[in-house]
Amino acid sequence: MQTSLDILVLEVIGIGVIFQIIWLFITRFGRDQYLSDLTRFSKPNSRLSKFYSWRMESTNNALKEGIAVISIVLIITVSLSITQQGIESLLFLLPYLLFVIALVVLSVIQVIVRVHRLSKREDELLAKMKNKEDKINEAQQIVDWLYSQGKDGDGRLWFILYRAAQLPNPIGYAIRDALFEKRKEIEKGIEPEGVSSETEDSGIGIE
């Protein structure tokens, strides 16, 4: 009996770890596809890209995703325990179940915090742009400044700019034009003042 419970403990922990790894890979694939769509100024067209876009829309969406992930892990591990050893095994497995759930909760919190910070910065950027009369010039200044940072540039700000470029309003149009112009400059080999010709455009990215 004890041996069976020991095996079940390993299975429960293994399920939690494997599920997190799968979730991580799915998220990363979705992120890569979403970033590819953003840099082509197109709407998300794959399921994973749409999922990642939905997650990044608000902190509430990230929270909903987290609740769903925690619920799935909890249901799977509890169902496995009851199926193999009966409901009595839950008392013995409770510390291990809590450990697995704690790991998942930590990952979920990291995602929620990351999305919240990005959403806050995006709101700040949009508020700043909204108050500017010459939105095109403001967008160009932001893009030029960010590009001048080279590899040290904030990938999260690139991400926010490309997201904002999707907006069907004057702010989105201004940012999109600025990004288009910068891309043309890069393709023609025109470097802004203060930027080395060896500087490579590392694209956009988020942690």
Short mmCIF file of C-alpha atoms in Angstrom, two decimals:
data_model
loop_
_atom_site.label_atom_id
_atom_site.label_comp_id
_atom_site.label_asym_id
_atom_site.label_seq_id
_atom_site.Cartn_x
_atom_site.Cartn_y
_atom_site.Cartn_z
CA MET A 1 0.00 0.00 0.00
CA GLN A 2 2.80 2.38 0.98
CA THR A 3 4.67 1.59 -2.23
CA SER A 4 1.58 2.35 -4.27
CA LEU A 5 1.14 5.67 -2.49
CA ASP A 6 4.80 6.54 -3.07
CA ILE A 7 4.36 5.86 -6.77
CA LEU A 8 1.19 7.94 -6.78
CA VAL A 9 3.07 10.83 -5.17
CA LEU A 10 5.63 10.72 -7.97
CA GLU A 11 2.84 10.61 -10.54
CA VAL A 12 1.09 13.62 -9.02
CA ILE A 13 4.28 15.68 -8.92
CA GLY A 14 5.20 14.49 -12.42
CA ILE A 15 1.82 15.53 -13.80
CA GLY A 16 2.21 18.99 -12.31
CA VAL A 17 5.70 19.45 -13.75
CA ILE A 18 4.82 18.02 -17.18
CA PHE A 19 1.68 20.15 -17.42
CA GLN A 20 3.67 23.29 -16.64
CA ILE A 21 6.24 22.40 -19.29
CA ILE A 22 3.51 21.82 -21.88
CA TRP A 23 1.82 25.10 -20.89
CA LEU A 24 5.15 26.91 -21.20
CA PHE A 25 5.83 25.53 -24.68
CA ILE A 26 2.31 26.28 -25.91
CA THR A 27 2.61 29.82 -24.59
CA ARG A 28 6.00 30.33 -26.24
CA PHE A 29 4.76 29.02 -29.58
CA GLY A 30 1.78 31.34 -29.30
CA ARG A 31 4.04 34.26 -28.44
CA ASP A 32 6.33 33.61 -31.41
CA GLN A 33 3.40 33.38 -33.81
CA TYR A 34 1.83 36.51 -32.32
CA LEU A 35 5.07 38.48 -32.63
CA SER A 36 5.39 37.33 -36.23
CA ASP A 37 1.88 38.61 -36.95
CA LEU A 38 2.59 41.92 -35.20
CA THR A 39 5.77 42.62 -37.14
CA ARG A 40 3.88 41.98 -40.38
CA PHE A 41 1.14 44.36 -39.20
CA SER A 42 -1.46 41.64 -39.57
CA LYS A 43 -4.11 40.39 -37.19
CA PRO A 44 -3.49 37.12 -35.33
CA ASN A 45 -4.41 34.33 -37.73
CA SER A 46 -3.55 31.12 -35.88
CA ARG A 47 -5.24 29.73 -32.80
CA LEU A 48 -2.14 30.09 -30.65
CA SER A 49 -1.55 33.62 -31.91
CA LYS A 50 -5.15 34.56 -31.13
CA PHE A 51 -4.83 32.97 -27.70
CA TYR A 52 -1.70 34.99 -26.92
CA SER A 53 -3.33 38.16 -28.22
CA TRP A 54 -6.33 37.51 -25.97
CA ARG A 55 -4.07 36.98 -22.96
CA MET A 56 -2.23 40.25 -23.54
CA GLU A 57 -5.42 42.30 -23.88
CA SER A 58 -5.90 42.67 -20.13
CA THR A 59 -4.83 41.48 -16.71
CA ASN A 60 -8.28 39.93 -16.27
CA ASN A 61 -7.67 37.64 -19.25
CA ALA A 62 -4.34 36.52 -17.79
CA LEU A 63 -6.13 35.87 -14.50
CA LYS A 64 -8.82 33.80 -16.24
CA GLU A 65 -6.13 31.77 -17.97
CA GLY A 66 -4.39 31.21 -14.65
CA ILE A 67 -7.58 30.03 -12.95
CA ALA A 68 -8.22 27.63 -15.83
CA VAL A 69 -4.69 26.20 -15.62
CA ILE A 70 -4.86 25.74 -11.84
CA SER A 71 -8.30 24.10 -12.13
CA ILE A 72 -7.10 21.67 -14.81
CA VAL A 73 -4.06 20.60 -12.79
CA LEU A 74 -6.18 20.20 -9.65
CA ILE A 75 -8.86 18.16 -11.41
CA ILE A 76 -6.32 15.86 -13.09
CA THR A 77 -4.27 15.19 -9.96
CA VAL A 78 -7.29 14.68 -7.67
CA SER A 79 -9.02 12.43 -10.22
CA LEU A 80 -5.85 10.35 -10.60
CA SER A 81 -5.53 9.97 -6.84
CA ILE A 82 -9.14 8.92 -6.33
CA THR A 83 -9.07 6.54 -9.30
CA GLN A 84 -5.92 4.72 -8.18
CA GLN A 85 -6.12 4.75 -4.39
CA GLY A 86 -9.59 5.95 -3.47
CA ILE A 87 -10.74 9.14 -1.82
CA GLU A 88 -8.92 8.17 1.39
CA SER A 89 -5.60 8.79 -0.33
CA LEU A 90 -6.32 12.51 -0.64
CA LEU A 91 -5.43 13.13 3.01
CA PHE A 92 -2.02 11.51 2.53
CA LEU A 93 -1.45 13.30 -0.77
CA LEU A 94 -2.67 16.70 0.42
CA PRO A 95 0.83 18.16 1.10
CA TYR A 96 2.05 17.03 -2.33
CA LEU A 97 -1.07 18.33 -4.05
CA LEU A 98 -0.58 21.68 -2.34
CA PHE A 99 3.06 21.68 -3.44
CA VAL A 100 2.11 21.07 -7.07
CA ILE A 101 -0.62 23.71 -6.97
CA ALA A 102 1.79 26.17 -5.34
CA LEU A 103 4.23 25.72 -8.23
CA VAL A 104 1.47 26.35 -10.75
CA VAL A 105 0.20 29.36 -8.80
CA LEU A 106 3.69 30.90 -8.80
CA SER A 107 3.89 30.54 -12.58
CA VAL A 108 0.42 32.03 -12.96
CA ILE A 109 1.31 35.00 -10.74
CA GLN A 110 4.41 35.68 -12.84
CA VAL A 111 2.29 35.75 -15.99
CA ILE A 112 -0.33 38.03 -14.44
CA VAL A 113 2.31 40.47 -13.14
CA ARG A 114 4.03 40.54 -16.54
CA VAL A 115 0.80 41.22 -18.39
CA HIS A 116 -0.20 43.87 -15.84
CA ARG A 117 3.09 45.73 -16.26
CA LEU A 118 2.88 45.62 -20.04
CA SER A 119 -0.74 46.78 -19.99
CA LYS A 120 0.18 49.64 -17.68
CA ARG A 121 3.02 50.77 -19.96
CA GLU A 122 0.79 50.48 -23.00
CA ASP A 123 -1.87 52.63 -21.32
CA GLU A 124 0.78 55.21 -20.43
CA LEU A 125 2.03 55.30 -24.03
CA LEU A 126 -1.47 55.68 -25.45
CA ALA A 127 -2.31 58.42 -22.93
CA LYS A 128 0.87 60.27 -23.86
CA MET A 129 0.13 59.96 -27.58
CA LYS A 130 -3.48 61.02 -27.09
CA ASN A 131 -2.41 64.35 -25.61
CA LYS A 132 -0.03 65.11 -28.49
CA GLU A 133 -1.29 67.24 -31.35
CA ASP A 134 1.32 65.97 -33.82
CA LYS A 135 0.97 62.25 -33.23
CA ILE A 136 3.06 61.27 -36.25
CA ASN A 137 6.06 63.29 -35.11
CA GLU A 138 5.72 61.97 -31.57
CA ALA A 139 5.59 58.38 -32.84
CA GLN A 140 8.67 58.95 -35.00
CA GLN A 141 10.59 60.38 -32.05
CA ILE A 142 9.73 57.37 -29.89
CA VAL A 143 10.71 54.88 -32.61
CA ASP A 144 13.96 56.75 -33.42
CA TRP A 145 14.90 56.95 -29.75
CA LEU A 146 14.17 53.27 -29.16
CA TYR A 147 16.10 52.21 -32.26
CA SER A 148 19.06 54.36 -31.20
CA GLN A 149 19.37 52.15 -28.10
CA GLY A 150 20.40 49.25 -30.34
CA LYS A 151 20.58 45.90 -28.60
CA ASP A 152 20.06 47.63 -25.27
CA GLY A 153 16.63 48.84 -26.38
CA ASP A 154 13.62 47.77 -24.35
CA GLY A 155 12.03 44.84 -26.16
CA ARG A 156 8.84 45.33 -24.19
CA LEU A 157 8.46 48.83 -25.60
CA TRP A 158 8.90 47.48 -29.14
CA PHE A 159 6.19 44.96 -28.33
CA ILE A 160 3.88 47.70 -27.05
CA LEU A 161 4.49 49.85 -30.14
CA TYR A 162 3.66 47.02 -32.52
CA ARG A 163 0.53 46.22 -30.52
CA ALA A 164 -0.53 49.86 -30.58
CA ALA A 165 0.08 49.94 -34.33
CA GLN A 166 -2.89 47.56 -34.67
CA LEU A 167 -5.31 50.15 -33.28
CA PRO A 168 -7.79 51.51 -35.87
CA ASN A 169 -7.41 55.12 -34.74
CA PRO A 170 -5.05 58.09 -35.29
CA ILE A 171 -2.63 56.82 -32.65
CA GLY A 172 -2.40 53.40 -34.28
CA TYR A 173 -1.99 54.91 -37.74
CA ALA A 174 0.78 57.26 -36.53
CA ILE A 175 2.74 54.49 -34.84
CA ARG A 176 2.30 52.19 -37.84
CA ASP A 177 3.61 54.89 -40.20
CA ALA A 178 6.60 55.50 -37.93
CA LEU A 179 7.43 51.80 -37.80
CA PHE A 180 7.03 51.49 -41.58
CA GLU A 181 9.38 54.43 -42.13
CA LYS A 182 11.95 53.00 -39.75
CA ARG A 183 11.80 49.66 -41.53
CA LYS A 184 12.39 51.40 -44.87
CA GLU A 185 15.39 53.24 -43.41
CA ILE A 186 16.85 49.99 -42.12
CA GLU A 187 16.33 48.24 -45.46
CA LYS A 188 18.02 51.12 -47.30
CA GLY A 189 20.88 51.18 -44.83
CA ILE A 190 20.08 54.65 -43.53
CA GLU A 191 21.18 54.98 -39.92
CA PRO A 192 19.86 57.71 -37.62
CA GLU A 193 22.47 60.01 -36.13
CA GLY A 194 24.25 58.41 -33.19
CA VAL A 195 23.53 54.82 -34.28
CA SER A 196 26.39 52.63 -35.44
CA SER A 197 26.02 50.95 -38.82
CA GLU A 198 26.86 47.68 -37.07
CA THR A 199 23.76 47.90 -34.91
CA GLU A 200 21.34 45.15 -35.77
CA ASP A 201 17.61 45.30 -35.37
CA SER A 202 16.97 42.52 -32.90
CA GLY A 203 13.23 42.86 -33.41
CA ILE A 204 10.69 42.85 -30.65
CA GLY A 205 10.48 40.62 -27.69
CA ILE A 206 9.11 40.20 -24.22
CA GLU A 207 10.35 38.36 -21.22
#
